Amino acid sequence: MSPTATTAADQALAAMRAAVFGADPMGAPPPFEPTIQAPQDPGAPVHAAPGGADELGDFLEAAGLMAYDPAAITRIYAGHPQRLLRRLWQTLVPISLFLLGVGWDRFSGALANPERARNRARECAELLAALGPAFIKAGQALSTRPDIVPPVLLDALAQLQDQLPGFDPALAMACIEDDLGQPVSAIYAHLEREPFSAASLGQVHRGVLKGGQKVAVKVQRPGLREQITLDLYIVRNIAAWLNRNIRLIRSDLVALIDELGKRVFEEMDYLHEAANADRFRELHRDNARIAVPRIFHEATSRRVLTMEWIEGVKLTNLDAVRAIGVDPDEMVSVGVNCSLQQLLEDGFFHADPHPGNLLALADGRLAYLDFGMMSEVSRESRTGLIQAVVHLVNRDFGSLSKDFVSLGFLGEEVNLEPIVPAFESVFAQALEMGVSRMDFKAVTDDLSGVMYRFPFRVPPYYALIIRSLVTLEGIALSVDSEFKILGAAYPYFARRLMEDPDPQLRRSLREMLYEGDEFRWQRLESLIGSASLQSQLDLEGLLDQVLDFLFSAQGGLLRRQLVEAAVERMDQLAWRTTLRLGRRLPQPLLPPGLRRRLPEAQRQGGPLLDLEPLQRLNAILQDLPGFEPRMLLQRLPRLLNEPDLRAMGVAMARGLAERGVVRLVRDVLVSPA
């Protein structure tokens, strides 16, 4: 296809855009956003000037929504179909035109030209930015997936993280004064009028408080709440239609949209974000590798957030991270461990960890920013996730299917029998390589196929967990193309399984370590070895948990194995000692049975007390970084006070007595044939 033909096609598309949207040279529609008038008097409120009386009423009512309320949003927009049609026109038409242009370029071969591909990628990012916050959020998610998005588009979408176009600084200053009730000069010693960066929901200005603290001041975009409510109304109705008419969709899409709407409304409330930041900082105050900006509440409102200024570089800017003397791989490890702690320990996690919200600091800390989108995981769900990992590692696909029921992915009434072999087909081959080398994306793709075939439903809250992990994995892949999220996560799972006193996890630990009545020392070694890879491993606590397990109800089989091994070895010791003493006594004085067995004393050798279970456990502990024998000696008083230890002593005495009687009759008194 000739360049002339390609140019002609572009001109035709541009003409179509102009016919729809006017003479905008970018061809992108303006998002629905009422005109916001900057006040002449800095102390006067900001006024909206929509197109008509009905729209003014809608605008004011939508602006007054402080929480996500689907019924209220429906009441606002259901009576005005022209608003719905206008927004659909503003979104579907430009997207279709863009896709048509890309399709033409692919057909004509123009995309093979690197410059042409970069232009299309830039056009895609600009289109998403023009369509509004919902589309920007989608672009941000894609910008963290180098395994899905080609590099040229990845670079363009990365600009959506924190390099979006800002809005009029006069509007920002007016919003600050309107919300905080004071002139800007009364609050800040200095505040830059031009924004430092802009994101989907607001823009950030650098400043200095009267007390001299450097701060970042985030100001919300004008008209944001009104546009969000309309987009949510449209998407929610599309989701409802899909649920009613597309039988292949089993998930409750409306519930997913409602969950997203709730989170977005929380994100638009900067007072809520400030509370989230305080809670997050408190939860991680003992982690020397995590930094959280301080919130200045006296200069914070629903639309204005003033926080400590933190100097750092984006985690995905590898050259800049190395330039400040920080290892990007180490930063990824810190981020993965922190995210797992959020999900599985605290139950309060950052649901939007995109590259713009994670900064590497020169002192080796990882800074988290933007706490608007947070979520919580119940204790039961956190335990269920760890149990699912245990059953996956054990290849116990029957129990794994039950885990999906307890986690809410399957209903109680679902027949699990056909799902078990489906799980086996998905996971068995991947497990052959080991958990640490499992390809998470390939497995989840295969699992998606299983979810289509069976009545799975993704719980609404879980969508945010998936988003958080997928985003985190995308960031890690940009640093290390060989990164495996499960390999990075398993040491944390192992540590939690070894250290957590939760009764359900104690049962899961027993499932992991036993196969029937056989204790799997190799699994214990693997589990402790994986747990030791955690930089935050509490070795003293781990030893206590090993002892807790040994003397718990779940450790009964292990105690019995230790008693049996001890009885076996002590019986051998006693018999060998008897034979050696017999060789020193006059032969006529010995019983005939003992006399005939004296040659056995020369054939028996080796250590007398080689208790295999204790040797295996000692070898495992010796390999732990920082382990010292004194740690076990310090626990002797506790061991001596264990009732089960005394019970083990009684069992050993009984076992030795029984064996002694058998030896006396069989080996001493009775002459061998």
XYZ file of C-alpha atoms in Angstrom:
673
model
C 0.000 0.000 0.000
C 1.431 3.363 -1.015
C 2.069 6.242 1.405
C -0.384 8.291 -0.657
C -3.152 5.816 0.061
C -2.336 5.823 3.766
C -2.392 9.607 3.846
C -5.728 9.621 2.074
C -7.149 7.221 4.639
C -5.932 9.446 7.485
C -7.503 12.462 5.835
C -10.801 10.616 5.486
C -10.752 9.644 9.161
C -9.849 13.192 10.159
C -12.771 14.489 8.132
C -15.107 12.060 9.927
C -13.775 13.232 13.276
C -14.244 16.847 12.308
C -17.813 16.131 11.230
C -18.571 14.605 14.625
C -16.498 16.753 16.988
C -15.739 19.915 15.092
C -12.316 21.253 14.262
C -10.396 19.662 17.137
C -7.056 18.784 15.493
C -6.569 15.744 17.742
C -9.921 14.335 16.688
C -10.713 13.456 20.290
C -13.993 14.493 21.873
C -14.110 16.691 24.909
C -15.135 14.678 27.958
C -18.435 15.524 29.606
C -17.449 18.276 31.946
C -19.457 21.420 32.701
C -17.705 24.697 32.131
C -16.172 25.871 35.401
C -15.871 29.617 35.768
C -12.818 30.942 37.613
C -13.994 33.563 40.118
C -12.678 37.100 39.924
C -12.656 37.269 43.703
C -10.252 34.584 45.031
C -12.514 34.066 48.036
C -15.652 33.529 45.984
C -16.938 30.002 45.323
C -16.410 28.187 42.032
C -19.503 28.244 39.794
C -20.672 25.711 37.225
C -22.230 26.757 33.945
C -23.744 23.713 32.226
C -25.670 23.969 28.999
C -29.214 24.314 30.369
C -31.543 24.355 33.356
C -32.031 20.569 33.400
C -28.312 19.974 33.143
C -27.696 22.507 35.907
C -30.025 20.556 38.188
C -28.307 17.283 37.287
C -24.914 18.877 37.796
C -25.730 20.193 41.264
C -27.407 16.965 42.370
C -24.520 14.789 41.123
C -21.989 17.153 42.726
C -23.741 16.632 46.061
C -23.311 12.841 46.064
C -20.769 12.075 48.785
C -21.051 8.267 48.476
C -21.779 5.878 45.639
C -25.547 5.345 45.404
C -26.764 3.535 42.226
C -30.411 4.406 42.941
C -29.624 8.113 43.322
C -27.500 8.139 40.164
C -30.285 6.409 38.213
C -32.760 8.986 39.510
C -30.502 11.814 38.319
C -29.901 10.564 34.765
C -32.763 8.192 33.866
C -35.063 11.051 32.913
C -32.533 12.612 30.534
C -31.706 10.131 27.738
C -30.015 12.888 25.751
C -27.234 12.959 28.362
C -26.737 9.223 27.960
C -26.694 9.416 24.157
C -24.268 12.325 24.223
C -21.774 10.435 26.401
C -22.099 7.280 24.322
C -21.449 9.397 21.245
C -18.415 10.930 22.913
C -16.881 7.545 23.762
C -17.910 4.850 21.300
C -17.470 6.918 18.146
C -13.859 8.060 18.776
C -12.847 4.598 19.963
C -14.327 3.063 16.823
C -12.610 5.620 14.602
C -9.269 5.015 16.306
C -9.576 1.231 15.945
C -10.555 1.672 12.313
C -7.423 3.727 11.724
C -5.185 1.167 13.454
C -6.820 -1.618 11.468
C -6.165 0.255 8.228
C -2.517 0.795 9.218
C -2.099 -2.902 9.970
C -3.727 -3.867 6.675
C -1.609 -1.412 4.701
C 1.619 -2.298 6.514
C 2.086 1.251 7.813
C 2.478 0.016 11.413
C 5.795 -1.561 10.407
C 7.169 1.995 10.359
C 8.431 2.704 13.931
C 7.534 6.387 13.709
C 3.995 5.554 12.590
C 3.630 3.040 15.440
C 4.800 5.634 17.976
C 2.305 8.162 16.647
C -0.548 5.669 16.938
C 0.541 4.768 20.486
C 0.653 8.443 21.442
C -2.763 8.973 19.847
C -4.159 6.065 21.901
C -2.872 7.586 25.155
C -4.258 11.012 24.231
C -7.632 9.499 23.384
C -7.856 7.718 26.747
C -6.859 10.914 28.543
C -9.561 12.856 26.663
C -12.285 10.304 27.406
C -12.000 10.788 31.142
C -10.972 9.146 34.430
C -12.516 5.709 33.793
C -10.573 5.296 30.554
C -7.422 6.709 32.122
C -7.671 4.082 34.861
C -7.917 1.353 32.205
C -4.850 2.740 30.441
C -2.922 2.860 33.711
C -3.642 -0.823 34.302
C -2.429 -1.727 30.796
C 0.716 0.362 31.243
C 1.934 -2.100 33.880
C 1.668 -5.178 31.645
C 4.757 -5.531 29.422
C 3.756 -9.144 28.821
C 0.529 -7.983 27.107
C 1.171 -4.519 25.682
C 3.870 -3.956 23.017
C 6.759 -1.729 24.183
C 5.871 1.199 21.918
C 2.359 1.401 23.404
C 3.676 0.711 26.906
C 5.824 3.847 26.774
C 2.870 5.963 25.646
C 0.479 4.584 28.271
C 3.072 5.144 30.984
C 2.451 8.868 30.505
C -1.046 8.299 31.914
C 0.392 7.553 35.347
C 1.329 11.088 36.361
C 1.943 13.154 33.206
C -1.643 13.925 32.206
C -2.684 17.421 31.174
C -3.499 19.604 34.140
C -6.303 22.129 34.489
C -6.323 25.887 34.991
C -4.212 26.793 38.060
C -6.699 29.556 38.869
C -9.373 26.915 39.362
C -7.012 24.925 41.600
C -6.252 27.968 43.790
C -9.963 28.810 43.984
C -10.786 25.238 45.002
C -8.171 25.334 47.786
C -9.510 28.591 49.184
C -13.141 27.509 48.835
C -12.592 24.173 50.609
C -10.145 25.318 53.306
C -11.887 28.625 53.938
C -8.707 30.725 53.893
C -6.558 32.491 51.333
C -3.739 30.384 49.920
C -1.184 32.778 51.438
C -2.613 32.148 54.916
C -2.043 28.399 54.648
C 1.173 28.054 52.655
C 4.407 30.015 52.855
C 4.802 29.178 49.166
C 2.667 27.272 46.652
C 3.601 26.822 42.996
C 0.733 27.809 40.719
C 1.777 25.488 37.915
C 1.124 21.827 38.729
C 4.057 19.491 39.224
C 2.066 16.539 37.838
C -1.492 15.625 36.958
C -3.338 12.332 37.310
C -6.770 11.025 36.455
C -8.572 12.555 39.440
C -6.515 15.644 40.220
C -3.228 17.479 39.962
C -0.357 18.070 42.392
C 1.270 21.397 43.293
C 4.511 21.694 45.228
C 4.513 23.980 48.234
C 5.845 24.854 51.672
C 3.688 25.174 54.771
C 4.012 28.068 57.183
C 5.957 25.742 59.468
C 8.581 25.130 56.776
C 7.525 21.587 55.807
C 7.768 20.766 52.095
C 4.434 19.447 50.893
C 2.577 18.102 47.897
C -0.905 19.588 47.508
C -3.367 17.497 45.514
C -6.385 19.330 44.115
C -9.322 17.529 42.531
C -10.330 18.149 38.907
C -13.389 20.358 38.485
C -16.532 18.537 37.376
C -14.978 15.167 38.272
C -17.807 13.784 40.410
C -20.398 14.654 37.771
C -18.515 12.916 34.967
C -17.819 9.846 37.100
C -21.489 9.443 38.033
C -22.573 9.556 34.383
C -19.898 7.069 33.267
C -20.845 4.699 36.085
C -24.520 4.981 35.140
C -23.733 4.037 31.530
C -21.380 1.186 32.366
C -23.709 -0.208 35.046
C -26.609 -0.372 32.593
C -24.402 -2.076 29.994
C -23.320 -4.584 32.672
C -26.956 -5.268 33.625
C -27.873 -5.869 29.953
C -24.923 -8.259 29.539
C -25.896 -10.196 32.675
C -29.477 -10.555 31.415
C -28.693 -11.482 27.836
C -25.259 -13.138 27.665
C -25.486 -16.507 29.370
C -21.745 -17.145 29.142
C -21.217 -14.374 31.705
C -21.792 -15.913 35.130
C -20.119 -13.239 37.251
C -22.325 -10.531 38.648
C -21.036 -7.654 36.514
C -23.365 -5.177 38.186
C -21.893 -6.077 41.589
C -18.407 -5.598 40.153
C -19.330 -2.154 38.816
C -20.934 -1.235 42.141
C -17.752 -2.281 43.953
C -15.668 -0.187 41.560
C -18.076 2.744 41.954
C -17.806 2.551 45.718
C -14.015 2.569 45.503
C -13.892 5.457 43.014
C -16.183 7.573 45.205
C -13.918 6.821 48.159
C -10.958 7.830 46.021
C -12.628 11.160 45.233
C -12.981 11.885 48.970
C -9.573 13.169 50.068
C -10.574 13.024 53.748
C -11.059 9.291 53.283
C -7.686 9.062 51.536
C -6.036 10.922 54.411
C -7.483 8.423 56.905
C -6.268 5.553 54.712
C -2.751 6.994 54.618
C -2.669 7.328 58.413
C -3.820 3.731 58.846
C -1.338 2.431 56.267
C 1.541 4.303 57.949
C 0.575 2.891 61.342
C 0.452 -0.686 60.019
C 3.929 -0.378 58.480
C 5.611 1.825 61.081
C 7.972 -1.016 62.075
C 9.054 -1.745 58.483
C 12.261 0.202 57.927
C 12.025 -0.344 54.147
C 8.612 1.336 53.658
C 7.967 5.098 53.557
C 4.509 6.692 53.816
C 4.002 10.476 53.524
C 2.653 12.332 56.543
C -0.762 13.967 56.119
C -1.300 17.574 57.250
C -4.953 17.441 58.274
C -5.271 21.176 58.950
C -4.742 21.758 55.205
C -6.862 18.842 53.952
C -10.511 18.660 52.847
C -12.692 16.552 50.555
C -11.142 18.080 47.429
C -7.730 19.214 48.740
C -5.063 16.935 50.225
C -1.822 18.262 51.705
C 0.860 15.667 52.401
C 4.584 15.474 53.036
C 6.727 15.893 49.916
C 8.808 12.761 49.273
C 11.762 12.930 46.892
C 12.230 9.735 44.889
C 12.164 8.123 41.445
C 9.596 5.835 39.871
C 10.345 2.184 40.474
C 10.090 1.398 36.757
C 12.738 3.986 35.819
C 15.577 1.493 36.175
C 18.421 3.814 35.200
C 17.280 6.472 37.661
C 16.855 3.883 40.433
C 20.394 2.590 39.885
C 21.693 6.172 39.700
C 20.634 6.797 43.316
C 22.477 3.641 44.383
C 19.471 1.348 44.778
C 19.064 -2.162 43.346
C 15.733 -2.342 41.410
C 15.423 -6.094 42.092
C 15.699 -5.444 45.805
C 13.019 -2.766 45.578
C 10.704 -5.215 43.783
C 11.306 -7.736 46.566
C 10.420 -5.106 49.181
C 7.256 -4.239 47.252
C 6.195 -7.874 46.838
C 6.725 -8.626 50.531
C 4.879 -5.485 51.565
C 1.947 -6.287 49.263
C 1.742 -9.835 50.613
C 1.792 -8.495 54.163
C -1.056 -6.163 53.224
C -3.118 -8.954 51.670
C -2.438 -11.850 54.023
C -1.493 -10.299 57.352
C -2.976 -6.823 57.728
C -6.026 -7.364 55.514
C -5.764 -3.720 54.384
C -4.152 -3.354 50.986
C -3.232 -0.764 48.372
C -5.455 -1.581 45.371
C -3.713 0.760 42.917
C 0.072 0.178 43.099
C 0.856 1.505 39.600
C 4.345 2.868 38.829
C 3.331 6.452 39.570
C 2.442 5.443 43.127
C 5.690 3.630 43.977
C 8.929 5.553 44.433
C 12.423 4.273 45.194
C 14.195 6.509 47.716
C 17.938 7.110 47.973
C 17.988 5.627 51.498
C 16.745 2.270 50.157
C 13.116 2.663 51.172
C 10.090 2.139 48.949
C 7.529 4.942 49.193
C 3.812 4.335 48.678
C 1.706 7.236 47.421
C -1.995 7.781 46.681
C -4.175 5.959 49.194
C -7.508 6.720 47.569
C -8.156 3.151 46.416
C -7.681 0.768 49.329
C -9.573 -2.389 50.223
C -9.892 -4.916 53.023
C -9.720 -8.713 53.159
C -11.408 -10.603 55.992
C -9.428 -12.907 58.271
C -11.361 -15.869 56.849
C -10.467 -14.959 53.267
C -6.784 -14.461 54.140
C -6.655 -17.868 55.794
C -8.522 -19.369 52.850
C -5.933 -18.043 50.408
C -3.059 -19.628 52.339
C -4.962 -22.903 52.614
C -5.533 -22.867 48.854
C -1.773 -22.516 48.296
C -1.142 -25.480 50.640
C -3.627 -27.646 48.751
C -2.133 -26.542 45.440
C 1.392 -27.503 46.542
C 0.071 -30.831 47.894
C -1.788 -31.462 44.601
C -4.908 -31.939 46.688
C -7.278 -30.702 44.001
C -10.355 -31.959 45.828
C -9.602 -29.708 48.794
C -8.613 -26.909 46.403
C -12.083 -26.988 44.831
C -13.585 -26.678 48.332
C -11.314 -23.676 48.951
C -12.912 -21.976 45.957
C -16.293 -22.536 47.613
C -15.172 -21.028 50.933
C -13.624 -18.058 49.087
C -16.909 -17.382 47.291
C -15.899 -18.381 43.759
C -18.322 -21.329 43.720
C -21.747 -21.752 45.287
C -22.435 -24.338 47.967
C -24.778 -26.168 45.589
C -22.196 -26.634 42.798
C -21.137 -30.217 42.037
C -17.357 -30.224 42.533
C -16.762 -33.690 41.075
C -16.132 -32.566 37.455
C -14.128 -29.524 38.620
C -11.427 -31.575 40.362
C -10.006 -33.161 37.150
C -10.238 -29.750 35.454
C -8.031 -28.276 38.202
C -5.642 -31.189 37.827
C -5.295 -30.556 34.097
C -4.575 -26.862 34.726
C -2.115 -27.159 37.614
C -0.453 -30.592 37.396
C 1.944 -29.787 34.552
C 2.821 -26.371 35.976
C 3.592 -27.920 39.382
C 6.141 -30.245 37.798
C 8.441 -27.221 37.487
C 7.890 -26.300 41.127
C 5.959 -23.403 42.613
C 8.909 -20.999 42.369
C 9.089 -21.408 38.576
C 5.369 -21.563 37.847
C 4.209 -19.222 35.074
C 1.425 -17.326 36.827
C -0.006 -15.774 33.667
C -0.115 -19.080 31.774
C -1.809 -20.799 34.706
C -4.362 -18.018 35.169
C -5.117 -18.060 31.435
C -5.807 -21.798 31.649
C -7.827 -21.281 34.811
C -9.935 -18.690 33.002
C -10.942 -21.434 30.574
C -12.077 -23.600 33.493
C -14.069 -20.697 34.926
C -15.929 -20.315 31.626
C -16.864 -24.019 31.598
C -18.106 -24.133 35.189
C -20.299 -21.781 37.249
C -17.529 -19.688 38.790
C -18.241 -16.184 40.047
C -15.480 -13.764 40.978
C -16.446 -12.044 44.273
C -16.572 -8.250 43.831
C -13.980 -7.521 46.545
C -11.644 -10.057 44.978
C -11.482 -8.107 41.721
C -9.406 -5.464 43.527
C -7.030 -8.127 44.888
C -6.524 -9.442 41.366
C -5.969 -5.926 40.054
C -3.419 -5.204 42.779
C -1.449 -8.412 42.161
C -1.601 -8.104 38.377
C -0.381 -4.507 38.579
C 2.412 -5.470 40.957
C 3.440 -8.342 38.698
C 3.519 -5.975 35.731
C 5.862 -3.608 37.575
C 8.119 -6.514 38.557
C 8.199 -7.798 34.965
C 9.406 -4.392 33.791
C 12.385 -4.813 36.146
C 12.979 -8.541 35.616
C 11.479 -10.275 32.584
C 11.964 -13.652 34.340
C 10.039 -12.625 37.443
C 7.597 -15.244 38.816
C 5.009 -13.872 41.216
C 4.336 -17.253 42.843
C 8.051 -17.888 43.308
C 8.397 -14.519 45.016
C 5.277 -15.071 47.134
C 5.887 -18.642 48.305
C 8.533 -17.775 50.955
C 5.991 -15.418 52.520
C 3.304 -18.105 52.457
C 5.803 -20.529 54.035
C 6.691 -18.100 56.817
C 3.033 -17.408 57.587
C 2.292 -21.126 57.621
C 5.182 -21.805 60.021
C 4.641 -18.815 62.340
C 0.895 -18.094 62.405
C -0.889 -19.598 65.461
C -4.280 -19.571 63.691
C -5.904 -23.022 64.295
C -6.912 -23.372 60.647
C -3.354 -22.711 59.507
C -2.096 -25.206 62.101
C -4.322 -27.810 60.398
C -3.025 -26.694 57.007
C 0.543 -27.149 58.245
C -0.281 -30.697 59.289
C -1.797 -31.362 55.839
C 1.390 -30.064 54.287
C 3.718 -32.194 56.420
C 1.857 -35.498 56.532
C 0.830 -37.917 53.841
C -1.383 -40.380 55.645
C 0.601 -41.430 58.719
C 3.966 -40.668 57.121
C 5.808 -37.496 58.087
C 7.285 -35.783 55.024
C 10.657 -34.483 56.177
C 11.433 -33.212 52.683
C 8.408 -30.927 52.814
C 9.370 -29.606 56.228
C 12.865 -28.925 54.917
C 11.445 -27.171 51.836
C 8.973 -25.166 53.927
C 11.546 -23.983 56.472
C 14.058 -23.325 53.679
C 11.517 -21.182 51.809
C 10.532 -19.342 54.980
C 14.209 -18.585 55.680
C 14.388 -16.610 52.420
C 12.188 -13.962 54.044
C 14.249 -11.012 55.226
C 11.711 -10.475 58.025
C 11.946 -14.069 59.257
C 11.601 -14.262 63.038
C 13.910 -17.215 63.721
C 13.184 -17.271 67.445
C 9.469 -17.219 66.688
C 9.897 -19.920 64.042
C 11.597 -22.244 66.557
C 8.778 -21.620 69.021
C 6.230 -22.471 66.323
C 8.087 -25.711 65.483
C 7.923 -26.675 69.159
C 4.280 -25.565 69.337
C 3.512 -27.841 66.407
C 5.457 -30.740 67.911
C 3.439 -30.572 71.135
C 0.094 -29.683 69.532
C -2.770 -32.066 68.730
C -1.662 -31.956 65.074
C 1.846 -33.089 66.070
C 0.691 -36.354 67.633
C 1.903 -38.518 64.764
C 5.307 -36.823 64.774
C 5.638 -37.350 68.541
C 4.766 -41.024 68.073
C 7.395 -41.343 65.336
C 9.988 -39.748 67.615
C 9.066 -42.128 70.467
C 9.220 -45.175 68.179
C 12.589 -44.071 66.763
C 13.951 -43.436 70.264
C 12.728 -46.834 71.544
C 14.266 -48.553 68.512
C 17.653 -46.868 68.976
C 17.745 -47.294 72.772
C 16.793 -50.942 72.452
C 19.659 -51.398 69.997
C 21.987 -49.583 72.392
C 20.962 -51.798 75.305
C 21.311 -54.992 73.261
C 24.723 -54.059 71.869
C 25.885 -53.127 75.378
C 24.653 -56.508 76.654
C 26.535 -58.367 73.913
C 29.770 -56.472 74.606
C 29.523 -57.191 78.322
C 28.786 -60.858 77.517
C 32.050 -61.172 75.614
C 33.939 -60.198 78.784
C 32.226 -62.791 80.999
C 33.039 -66.525 81.193
C 31.062 -68.304 78.479
C 29.710 -71.119 80.715
C 27.970 -68.567 82.904
C 25.943 -67.123 79.991
C 22.488 -68.343 78.944
C 22.665 -70.466 75.767
C 20.726 -67.987 73.678
C 22.989 -65.090 74.594
C 26.117 -67.222 74.105
C 25.094 -68.087 70.541
C 24.480 -64.375 69.693
C 27.806 -62.958 70.882
C 29.295 -62.834 67.310
C 26.661 -60.188 66.461
C 28.569 -57.695 68.624
C 31.457 -57.686 66.121
C 29.187 -57.073 63.128
C 27.238 -54.158 64.637
C 28.795 -50.697 64.411
C 28.028 -47.082 63.706
C 26.570 -44.442 66.007
C 24.511 -45.693 68.892
C 22.039 -42.776 69.018
C 21.344 -41.868 65.395
C 17.703 -40.785 65.888
C 16.834 -40.041 62.273
C 13.959 -37.597 62.968
C 16.133 -35.555 65.320
C 19.056 -35.688 62.900
C 16.851 -34.492 60.038
C 15.412 -31.683 62.137
C 18.873 -30.665 63.361
C 20.213 -30.616 59.783
C 17.316 -28.395 58.692
C 17.858 -25.972 61.578
C 21.616 -25.843 60.992
C 20.971 -24.544 57.465
C 18.914 -21.603 58.713
C 20.750 -18.264 58.578
C 21.507 -17.091 62.088
C 20.706 -20.385 63.844
C 22.768 -21.196 66.933
C 22.523 -24.287 69.208
C 22.008 -21.997 72.207
C 18.557 -21.195 70.803
C 17.533 -24.785 71.504
C 19.261 -24.872 74.888
C 17.328 -21.758 75.929
C 14.101 -23.680 75.296
C 14.987 -26.686 77.499
C 13.040 -25.359 80.544
C 9.954 -25.005 78.394
C 10.427 -28.525 76.973
C 10.753 -30.029 80.445
C 7.440 -28.444 81.454
C 5.535 -29.836 78.467
C 2.955 -32.445 79.636
C 3.300 -34.234 76.298
C 7.062 -34.588 76.860
C 6.356 -36.498 80.066
C 3.818 -38.583 78.154
C 6.503 -39.295 75.561
C 8.847 -40.414 78.372
C 6.207 -42.814 79.738
C 5.605 -44.181 76.230
C 9.353 -44.687 75.745
C 9.647 -46.521 79.073
C 6.707 -48.756 78.167
C 8.171 -49.460 74.737
C 11.588 -50.299 76.154
C 10.040 -52.586 78.779
C 8.059 -54.450 76.112
C 11.123 -54.840 73.916
C 13.195 -55.888 76.948
C 10.783 -58.745 77.697
C 10.865 -59.825 74.038
C 14.689 -59.730 74.031
C 14.882 -61.723 77.248
C 12.643 -64.490 75.981
C 13.690 -64.551 72.323
C 17.396 -63.705 72.417
C 18.610 -64.673 75.881
C 16.665 -67.566 77.310
C 15.782 -69.381 74.081
C 18.639 -70.940 72.146
C 18.540 -70.055 68.395
C 17.756 -72.955 66.090
